[in-house]
Coordinates of N, CA and C in Angstrom, one line a residue:
M1 N -58.8 18.2 50.2 CA -58.2 17.0 50.9 C -59.1 16.8 52.2
S2 N -59.5 15.5 52.4 CA -60.3 15.2 53.5 C -59.5 15.2 54.8
I3 N -60.1 15.3 55.9 CA -59.4 15.2 57.2 C -58.7 13.9 57.4
S4 N -59.3 12.8 57.0 CA -58.6 11.5 57.2 C -57.4 11.4 56.3
T5 N -57.5 11.9 55.1 CA -56.3 11.9 54.2 C -55.2 12.8 54.8
A6 N -55.6 13.9 55.3 CA -54.6 14.9 55.9 C -53.9 14.2 57.1
L7 N -54.7 13.5 57.9 CA -54.1 12.8 59.0 C -53.1 11.7 58.6
K8 N -53.5 11.0 57.5 CA -52.6 9.9 57.0 C -51.2 10.5 56.5
V9 N -51.4 11.7 55.8 CA -50.2 12.3 55.3 C -49.3 12.8 56.5
L10 N -50.0 13.4 57.5 CA -49.2 13.9 58.6 C -48.5 12.7 59.4
G11 N -49.2 11.6 59.5 CA -48.7 10.4 60.1 C -47.4 10.0 59.4
I12 N -47.5 9.9 58.1 CA -46.3 9.5 57.3 C -45.1 10.5 57.5
I13 N -45.5 11.8 57.5 CA -44.4 12.8 57.7 C -43.8 12.7 59.1
L14 N -44.5 12.3 60.1 CA -44.0 12.1 61.4 C -43.2 10.9 61.5
I15 N -43.6 9.8 60.9 CA -42.9 8.5 60.9 C -41.6 8.5 60.2
L16 N -41.6 9.2 59.0 CA -40.4 9.2 58.2 C -39.1 9.6 58.9
P17 N -39.1 10.7 59.7 CA -37.8 11.0 60.4 C -37.4 9.8 61.3
G18 N -38.3 9.2 62.0 CA -38.0 8.0 62.8 C -37.3 6.9 62.1
I19 N -37.9 6.6 60.9 CA -37.3 5.6 60.0 C -35.9 6.0 59.6
I20 N -35.7 7.2 59.2 CA -34.4 7.7 58.8 C -33.4 7.6 60.0
I21 N -33.8 7.9 61.2 CA -32.9 7.8 62.4 C -32.5 6.4 62.6
L22 N -33.5 5.4 62.5 CA -33.2 4.0 62.7 C -32.2 3.5 61.6
V23 N -32.4 3.9 60.4 CA -31.5 3.5 59.3 C -30.1 4.0 59.6
Q24 N -30.0 5.3 59.9 CA -28.7 6.0 60.1 C -28.0 5.3 61.3
T25 N -28.7 4.9 62.4 CA -28.1 4.4 63.6 C -27.6 3.0 63.3
F26 N -28.4 2.1 62.7 CA -28.1 0.7 62.6 C -27.5 0.3 61.3
F27 N -27.4 1.2 60.3 CA -26.7 0.8 59.0 C -25.3 0.3 59.2
P28 N -24.5 1.0 60.0 CA -23.1 0.5 60.2 C -23.1 -0.9 60.9
V29 N -24.0 -1.2 61.8 CA -24.1 -2.5 62.4 C -24.4 -3.5 61.4
I30 N -25.4 -3.3 60.6 CA -25.8 -4.3 59.6 C -24.7 -4.4 58.5
W31 N -24.1 -3.3 58.1 CA -23.0 -3.4 57.1 C -21.9 -4.2 57.6
N32 N -21.4 -3.9 58.8 CA -20.3 -4.7 59.4 C -20.6 -6.1 59.6
E33 N -21.8 -6.4 60.0 CA -22.3 -7.8 60.2 C -22.2 -8.5 58.9
L34 N -22.8 -7.9 57.8 CA -22.8 -8.6 56.5 C -21.4 -8.8 56.0
D35 N -20.5 -7.8 56.2 CA -19.1 -8.0 55.7 C -18.4 -9.1 56.5
Y36 N -18.7 -9.2 57.8 CA -18.1 -10.3 58.6 C -18.6 -11.6 58.1
Q37 N -19.9 -11.7 57.8 CA -20.5 -13.0 57.4 C -19.9 -13.4 56.0
I38 N -19.7 -12.4 55.2 CA -19.2 -12.8 53.8 C -17.8 -13.3 54.0
N39 N -17.0 -12.6 54.8 CA -15.6 -13.0 55.0 C -15.5 -14.4 55.6
T40 N -16.4 -14.6 56.6 CA -16.5 -15.9 57.3 C -16.8 -17.0 56.3
S41 N -17.8 -16.8 55.4 CA -18.2 -17.8 54.5 C -17.1 -18.1 53.5
Q42 N -16.2 -17.2 53.3 CA -15.1 -17.5 52.4 C -13.9 -18.2 53.1
G43 N -14.1 -18.5 54.3 CA -13.1 -19.3 55.1 C -12.1 -18.5 55.8
Q44 N -11.2 -19.1 56.5 CA -10.2 -18.5 57.3 C -9.2 -17.7 56.4
F45 N -9.0 -18.0 55.2 CA -8.1 -17.3 54.3 C -8.6 -15.8 54.2
A46 N -9.9 -15.6 54.0 CA -10.4 -14.3 53.9 C -10.2 -13.5 55.2
L47 N -10.4 -14.1 56.3 CA -10.3 -13.4 57.6 C -8.8 -13.1 57.9
K48 N -7.9 -13.9 57.3 CA -6.5 -13.7 57.7 C -5.7 -12.8 56.6
R49 N -6.4 -12.3 55.7 CA -5.8 -11.4 54.7 C -5.1 -10.3 55.5
E50 N -3.9 -10.0 55.0 CA -3.1 -9.0 55.7 C -3.8 -7.6 55.7
I51 N -3.8 -7.0 56.8 CA -4.4 -5.6 56.9 C -3.2 -4.6 57.2
K52 N -3.1 -3.7 56.4 CA -2.1 -2.6 56.6 C -2.6 -1.6 57.6
P53 N -1.9 -1.5 58.7 CA -2.4 -0.5 59.8 C -2.6 0.9 59.3
L54 N -3.6 1.5 59.7 CA -3.8 3.0 59.3 C -2.8 3.8 60.0
D55 N -2.3 3.4 61.2 CA -1.3 4.2 61.9 C -0.3 3.3 62.6
K56 N 0.9 3.3 62.2 CA 2.0 2.5 62.8 C 2.5 3.2 64.1
N57 N 2.3 4.5 64.2 CA 2.8 5.2 65.4 C 1.9 4.9 66.6
F58 N 0.6 4.8 66.4 CA -0.3 4.3 67.5 C -1.6 3.9 66.8
G59 N -1.7 2.6 66.7 CA -2.9 2.1 66.0 C -3.3 0.7 66.4
I60 N -4.4 0.2 65.9 CA -4.9 -1.1 66.3 C -5.5 -1.8 65.0
V61 N -5.2 -3.1 64.9 CA -5.8 -3.9 63.9 C -6.3 -5.2 64.6
I62 N -7.5 -5.5 64.2 CA -8.1 -6.8 64.8 C -8.5 -7.6 63.5
P63 N -7.7 -8.6 63.1 CA -7.9 -9.3 61.9 C -9.2 -10.0 61.8
K64 N -9.7 -10.6 62.8 CA -11.0 -11.3 62.7 C -12.1 -10.5 62.3
I65 N -12.2 -9.3 62.8 CA -13.4 -8.4 62.5 C -13.0 -7.3 61.6
R66 N -11.8 -7.4 61.0 CA -11.3 -6.4 60.0 C -11.3 -5.0 60.6
A67 N -11.1 -4.8 61.9 CA -11.0 -3.5 62.5 C -9.6 -2.9 62.3
N68 N -9.6 -1.6 62.0 CA -8.3 -1.0 61.7 C -8.5 0.5 62.0
A69 N -7.8 1.0 63.0 CA -8.0 2.4 63.4 C -6.8 3.0 64.0
K70 N -6.8 4.4 64.0 CA -5.8 5.1 64.7 C -6.2 5.2 66.2
I71 N -5.2 5.2 67.1 CA -5.5 5.3 68.5 C -5.0 6.7 68.9
I72 N -5.9 7.4 69.7 CA -5.6 8.8 70.2 C -5.1 8.6 71.6
P73 N -3.9 9.0 72.0 CA -3.4 8.7 73.3 C -3.9 9.6 74.4
Y74 N -3.9 9.1 75.6 CA -4.0 9.8 76.9 C -5.3 10.6 76.9
V75 N -6.4 9.9 76.8 CA -7.7 10.6 76.8 C -8.4 10.3 78.2
D76 N -9.0 11.3 78.8 CA -9.7 11.2 80.0 C -11.0 10.5 79.8
P77 N -11.2 9.2 80.3 CA -12.4 8.5 80.1 C -13.6 9.0 80.9
Y78 N -13.4 9.9 81.8 CA -14.4 10.5 82.6 C -14.9 11.9 82.1
N79 N -14.2 12.4 81.0 CA -14.4 13.7 80.5 C -15.2 13.5 79.1
E80 N -16.5 13.5 79.2 CA -17.3 13.2 78.0 C -17.0 14.2 76.8
K81 N -16.9 15.4 77.2 CA -16.7 16.5 76.2 C -15.4 16.2 75.4
Q82 N -14.3 15.8 76.2 CA -13.1 15.5 75.5 C -13.1 14.2 74.7
Y83 N -13.6 13.1 75.2 CA -13.6 11.9 74.5 C -14.5 11.8 73.3
Q84 N -15.6 12.5 73.4 CA -16.5 12.5 72.2 C -15.9 13.2 71.0
V85 N -15.1 14.2 71.2 CA -14.3 14.8 70.1 C -13.3 13.8 69.6
V86 N -12.6 13.2 70.5 CA -11.5 12.2 70.1 C -12.1 11.1 69.3
L87 N -13.3 10.6 69.7 CA -13.8 9.4 69.0 C -14.3 9.7 67.6
T88 N -14.3 10.9 67.2 CA -14.6 11.2 65.8 C -13.3 11.0 64.9
K89 N -12.2 10.8 65.6 CA -10.9 10.6 64.9 C -10.3 9.2 65.0
G90 N -10.7 8.5 66.0 CA -10.2 7.1 66.1 C -10.6 6.5 67.5
I91 N -9.8 5.5 67.9 CA -10.1 4.9 69.2 C -9.4 5.6 70.3
A92 N -10.0 5.7 71.5 CA -9.4 6.5 72.6 C -8.6 5.6 73.5
H93 N -7.4 6.0 73.9 CA -6.6 5.3 74.9 C -6.7 6.1 76.2
A94 N -7.2 5.3 77.2 CA -7.4 6.0 78.5 C -6.2 6.4 79.2
Q95 N -6.1 7.7 79.6 CA -5.0 8.2 80.3 C -4.7 7.4 81.6
W96 N -3.5 7.4 82.0 CA -3.0 6.7 83.2 C -3.0 5.2 83.0
T97 N -3.4 4.7 81.8 CA -3.2 3.2 81.6 C -2.0 3.0 80.7
A98 N -1.6 1.7 80.7 CA -0.3 1.4 80.0 C -0.3 1.6 78.5
Y99 N 0.9 1.7 77.9 CA 1.0 1.7 76.5 C 1.4 0.3 76.0
P100 N 1.2 0.0 74.7 CA 1.6 -1.4 74.2 C 3.0 -1.8 74.6
G101 N 3.2 -3.0 75.1 CA 4.5 -3.5 75.4 C 4.8 -3.3 76.9
E102 N 4.1 -2.4 77.6 CA 4.4 -2.1 79.0 C 3.6 -3.1 79.9
L103 N 4.2 -3.2 81.1 CA 3.4 -3.9 82.1 C 2.2 -3.1 82.5
G104 N 1.1 -3.8 82.7 CA -0.2 -3.1 83.0 C -1.2 -3.3 81.9
N105 N -2.3 -2.5 82.0 CA -3.4 -2.7 81.1 C -3.5 -1.5 80.1
V106 N -3.5 -1.8 78.8 CA -3.7 -0.8 77.8 C -5.3 -0.8 77.6
F107 N -5.9 0.3 78.0 CA -7.3 0.4 78.0 C -7.8 1.3 76.8
L108 N -8.5 0.7 75.8 CA -8.9 1.4 74.6 C -10.4 1.3 74.5
F109 N -11.0 2.5 74.2 CA -12.5 2.5 74.1 C -13.0 3.3 72.9
S110 N -14.2 2.9 72.6 CA -15.0 3.5 71.5 C -16.4 3.5 71.9
H111 N -17.0 4.6 72.3 CA -18.3 4.7 72.8 C -19.4 4.9 71.8
S112 N -20.6 4.4 72.1 CA -21.8 5.0 71.4 C -22.0 6.4 72.0
S113 N -23.0 7.1 71.4 CA -23.2 8.4 71.9 C -24.7 8.6 72.1
V114 N -25.1 9.9 72.3 CA -26.5 10.2 72.7 C -27.4 10.4 71.5
N115 N -26.9 10.5 70.3 CA -27.7 10.6 69.2 C -27.3 9.7 68.0
F116 N -28.2 9.5 67.1 CA -27.9 8.6 66.0 C -26.7 8.9 65.2
Y117 N -26.5 10.2 64.9 CA -25.4 10.6 64.0 C -24.1 10.3 64.6
E118 N -23.9 10.7 65.9 CA -22.7 10.4 66.6 C -22.5 8.9 66.8
A119 N -23.5 8.2 67.1 CA -23.4 6.8 67.4 C -22.9 6.1 66.1
Q120 N -23.3 6.5 65.0 CA -22.9 5.8 63.8 C -21.4 6.1 63.5
R121 N -20.9 7.2 63.9 CA -19.5 7.6 63.6 C -18.6 6.9 64.7
Y122 N -19.0 7.1 66.0 CA -18.1 6.7 67.1 C -17.9 5.2 67.2
N123 N -18.9 4.4 67.0 CA -18.8 3.0 67.5 C -18.5 2.0 66.4
S124 N -18.4 2.5 65.1 CA -18.3 1.5 64.0 C -17.1 0.6 64.1
V125 N -16.0 1.1 64.6 CA -14.8 0.3 64.7 C -15.0 -0.9 65.6
F126 N -15.7 -0.8 66.7 CA -15.8 -1.9 67.6 C -17.2 -2.5 67.6
Y127 N -18.0 -2.3 66.5 CA -19.3 -2.9 66.5 C -19.3 -4.4 66.6
L128 N -18.3 -5.0 66.1 CA -18.2 -6.5 66.0 C -17.4 -7.1 67.1
L129 N -17.1 -6.4 68.2 CA -16.3 -7.0 69.3 C -17.0 -8.2 69.9
D130 N -18.3 -8.3 69.8 CA -19.0 -9.5 70.3 C -18.6 -10.8 69.6
K131 N -18.0 -10.7 68.4 CA -17.6 -11.9 67.6 C -16.2 -12.4 68.2
M132 N -15.5 -11.6 69.0 CA -14.2 -12.1 69.4 C -14.3 -13.2 70.4
E133 N -13.4 -14.2 70.3 CA -13.3 -15.3 71.2 C -11.9 -15.5 71.7
K134 N -11.8 -16.4 72.7 CA -10.5 -16.7 73.3 C -9.5 -17.2 72.2
G135 N -8.3 -16.6 72.2 CA -7.3 -16.9 71.3 C -7.3 -16.0 70.0
D136 N -8.3 -15.2 69.8 CA -8.3 -14.3 68.7 C -7.2 -13.2 68.9
E137 N -6.7 -12.7 67.8 CA -5.6 -11.8 67.8 C -6.0 -10.3 67.8
I138 N -5.3 -9.6 68.6 CA -5.4 -8.1 68.6 C -4.0 -7.5 68.4
D139 N -3.8 -6.8 67.3 CA -2.5 -6.2 67.1 C -2.4 -4.7 67.4
L140 N -1.5 -4.3 68.3 CA -1.4 -2.9 68.6 C 0.0 -2.4 68.0
Y141 N 0.0 -1.2 67.6 CA 1.2 -0.6 67.0 C 1.6 0.7 67.7
L142 N 2.9 0.8 68.0 CA 3.4 1.9 68.7 C 4.8 2.3 68.3
N143 N 5.0 3.5 67.8 CA 6.3 3.9 67.3 C 7.0 2.9 66.4
G144 N 6.2 2.4 65.5 CA 6.8 1.5 64.5 C 7.0 0.0 64.9
N145 N 6.6 -0.2 66.2 CA 6.6 -1.6 66.7 C 5.2 -2.2 66.7
K146 N 5.2 -3.5 66.5 CA 3.9 -4.3 66.5 C 3.9 -5.2 67.8
F147 N 2.8 -5.1 68.5 CA 2.6 -5.9 69.7 C 1.4 -6.8 69.6
R148 N 1.6 -8.1 69.7 CA 0.5 -9.0 69.5 C -0.1 -9.5 70.8
Y149 N -1.5 -9.3 70.9 CA -2.2 -9.8 72.1 C -3.2 -10.9 71.7
L150 N -3.4 -11.8 72.5 CA -4.4 -12.8 72.3 C -5.6 -12.7 73.3
V151 N -6.8 -12.8 72.8 CA -7.9 -12.7 73.7 C -8.0 -13.8 74.8
T152 N -8.2 -13.3 76.0 CA -8.3 -14.3 77.1 C -9.7 -14.3 77.8
D153 N -10.5 -13.2 77.5 CA -11.8 -13.1 78.2 C -12.6 -12.1 77.4
K154 N -13.9 -12.3 77.6 CA -14.9 -11.3 77.0 C -16.1 -11.3 78.0
K155 N -16.6 -10.1 78.3 CA -17.7 -10.0 79.3 C -18.5 -8.7 79.0
T156 N -19.7 -8.7 79.5 CA -20.6 -7.6 79.5 C -20.8 -7.1 80.9
V157 N -20.6 -5.8 81.2 CA -20.7 -5.3 82.5 C -21.5 -4.0 82.6
D158 N -21.9 -3.6 83.8 CA -22.7 -2.4 84.0 C -21.8 -1.2 83.6
A159 N -22.4 -0.2 83.1 CA -21.7 1.1 82.7 C -21.0 1.7 83.9
S160 N -21.4 1.4 85.1 CA -20.8 2.0 86.3 C -19.5 1.4 86.7
E161 N -19.2 0.2 86.2 CA -18.0 -0.6 86.6 C -16.7 0.0 85.9
V162 N -15.8 0.4 86.8 CA -14.5 1.1 86.2 C -13.3 0.3 86.6
K163 N -13.4 -0.8 87.4 CA -12.2 -1.5 87.8 C -11.4 -2.1 86.7
Y164 N -12.1 -2.3 85.5 CA -11.4 -2.9 84.4 C -10.4 -2.0 83.7
L165 N -10.4 -0.7 84.1 CA -9.4 0.2 83.6 C -8.0 -0.2 83.9
S166 N -7.8 -0.5 85.2 CA -6.4 -0.8 85.7 C -5.9 -2.2 85.3
G167 N -6.8 -3.2 85.3 CA -6.3 -4.5 85.0 C -5.3 -5.1 86.0
D168 N -4.5 -6.1 85.6 CA -3.5 -6.7 86.4 C -2.2 -6.0 86.2
P169 N -1.6 -5.3 87.2 CA -0.4 -4.5 86.9 C 0.8 -5.4 86.7
S170 N 0.7 -6.7 87.0 CA 1.8 -7.7 86.8 C 1.9 -8.3 85.4
K171 N 0.9 -8.0 84.6 CA 0.8 -8.6 83.3 C 0.7 -7.5 82.2
K172 N 1.0 -7.9 81.0 CA 0.9 -7.0 79.8 C -0.4 -7.3 79.1
T173 N -1.4 -6.5 79.4 CA -2.8 -6.8 78.9 C -3.4 -5.6 78.1
V174 N -4.4 -5.9 77.3 CA -5.2 -4.9 76.7 C -6.6 -5.1 76.9
T175 N -7.4 -4.1 77.2 CA -8.9 -4.2 77.3 C -9.5 -3.2 76.3
L176 N -10.4 -3.8 75.5 CA -11.1 -3.1 74.5 C -12.6 -2.9 75.0
M177 N -13.1 -1.7 75.0 CA -14.4 -1.5 75.5 C -15.3 -0.7 74.5
T178 N -16.5 -1.1 74.4 CA -17.5 -0.3 73.7 C -18.9 -0.4 74.4
C179 N -19.7 0.5 74.1 CA -21.1 0.5 74.7 C -21.9 -0.7 74.0
W180 N -22.8 -1.2 74.8 CA -23.5 -2.4 74.3 C -24.9 -2.4 74.8
P181 N -25.9 -2.8 74.0 CA -25.9 -3.1 72.6 C -25.4 -1.8 71.7
P182 N -25.0 -2.1 70.5 CA -24.6 -1.0 69.6 C -25.6 0.2 69.5
G183 N -25.1 1.4 69.6 CA -26.0 2.5 69.6 C -26.7 2.9 70.9
T184 N -26.4 2.2 71.9 CA -27.0 2.5 73.2 C -25.9 2.7 74.3
T185 N -26.2 3.1 75.5 CA -25.3 3.2 76.6 C -25.7 2.4 77.8
F186 N -26.4 1.3 77.5 CA -26.9 0.5 78.6 C -25.9 -0.3 79.4
K187 N -25.0 -1.0 78.6 CA -24.0 -1.8 79.2 C -22.6 -1.5 78.5
R188 N -21.6 -2.2 79.0 CA -20.3 -2.1 78.4 C -19.8 -3.5 78.0
L189 N -19.3 -3.7 76.8 CA -18.8 -4.9 76.3 C -17.3 -4.8 76.4
L190 N -16.6 -5.7 77.1 CA -15.2 -5.7 77.2 C -14.5 -7.0 76.6
V191 N -13.5 -6.7 75.9 CA -12.7 -7.8 75.3 C -11.2 -7.6 75.9
I192 N -10.8 -8.7 76.6 CA -9.5 -8.6 77.3 C -8.5 -9.5 76.7
G193 N -7.3 -9.0 76.4 CA -6.2 -9.9 75.8 C -4.9 -9.7 76.6
E194 N -4.0 -10.7 76.4 CA -2.7 -10.7 77.0 C -1.6 -10.8 75.9
M195 N -0.6 -10.0 76.1 CA 0.5 -9.9 75.1 C 1.3 -11.2 75.0
V196 N 1.6 -11.5 73.7 CA 2.5 -12.6 73.4 C 3.9 -12.0 73.3
E197 N 4.8 -12.3 74.2 CA 6.1 -11.6 74.3 C 7.0 -11.8 73.1
E198 N 7.0 -13.0 72.6 CA 8.0 -13.3 71.5 C 7.5 -12.7 70.1
D199 N 6.3 -12.1 70.1 CA 5.8 -11.6 68.8 C 5.9 -10.1 68.6
Q200 N 6.8 -9.5 69.4 CA 7.0 -8.1 69.1 C 7.9 -7.9 67.8
L201 N 7.4 -7.1 66.9 CA 8.1 -7.0 65.6 C 8.4 -5.5 65.4
T202 N 9.5 -5.3 64.7 CA 9.9 -4.0 64.2 C 9.4 -3.9 62.8
L203 N 8.6 -2.9 62.5 CA 8.0 -2.8 61.2 C 9.0 -2.0 60.2
P204 N 8.9 -2.3 58.9 CA 9.8 -1.6 58.0 C 9.3 -0.1 57.9

């Protein structure tokens, strides 16, 4: 084997892991995007198909982006070691923030992480949060009760901003947060909603 051929083979060997990492990192993004586009092309009926919550004791369903996950309560958002473990099981609920139906802000987050394998697991539920618009529905479940929130705002903020944890203590709100862009930790994407009081339902 000539030196030039050996160098080409070595180059391919070195490039291949990088390609695998890119595919592993962004496959969930592409898959969720394709699924969303297919549902959208089928009209509002497809987007409004009933979604059975994974967890009625503490869970979240976002019909527009077909998100459906268990919520893990009372997680310290400043303790990376703790929340990275939690995010392998579901969405994290920030400690000291409200629970569904209470006055105050229910703060829920799903982070990207420091490597491709963790990023693909941790952030897939909220990958499509950027599709959310004012008036879109967010359903939270707690102890067999359903609480309906409607989106009022969406914004991208610096990772250092923490004021959105508390929200407005005089209102019943929810804030969904994920790292942005997907698979990075550069910014934070926030989707904020306010509860519709008359839509609290007791589930069978």
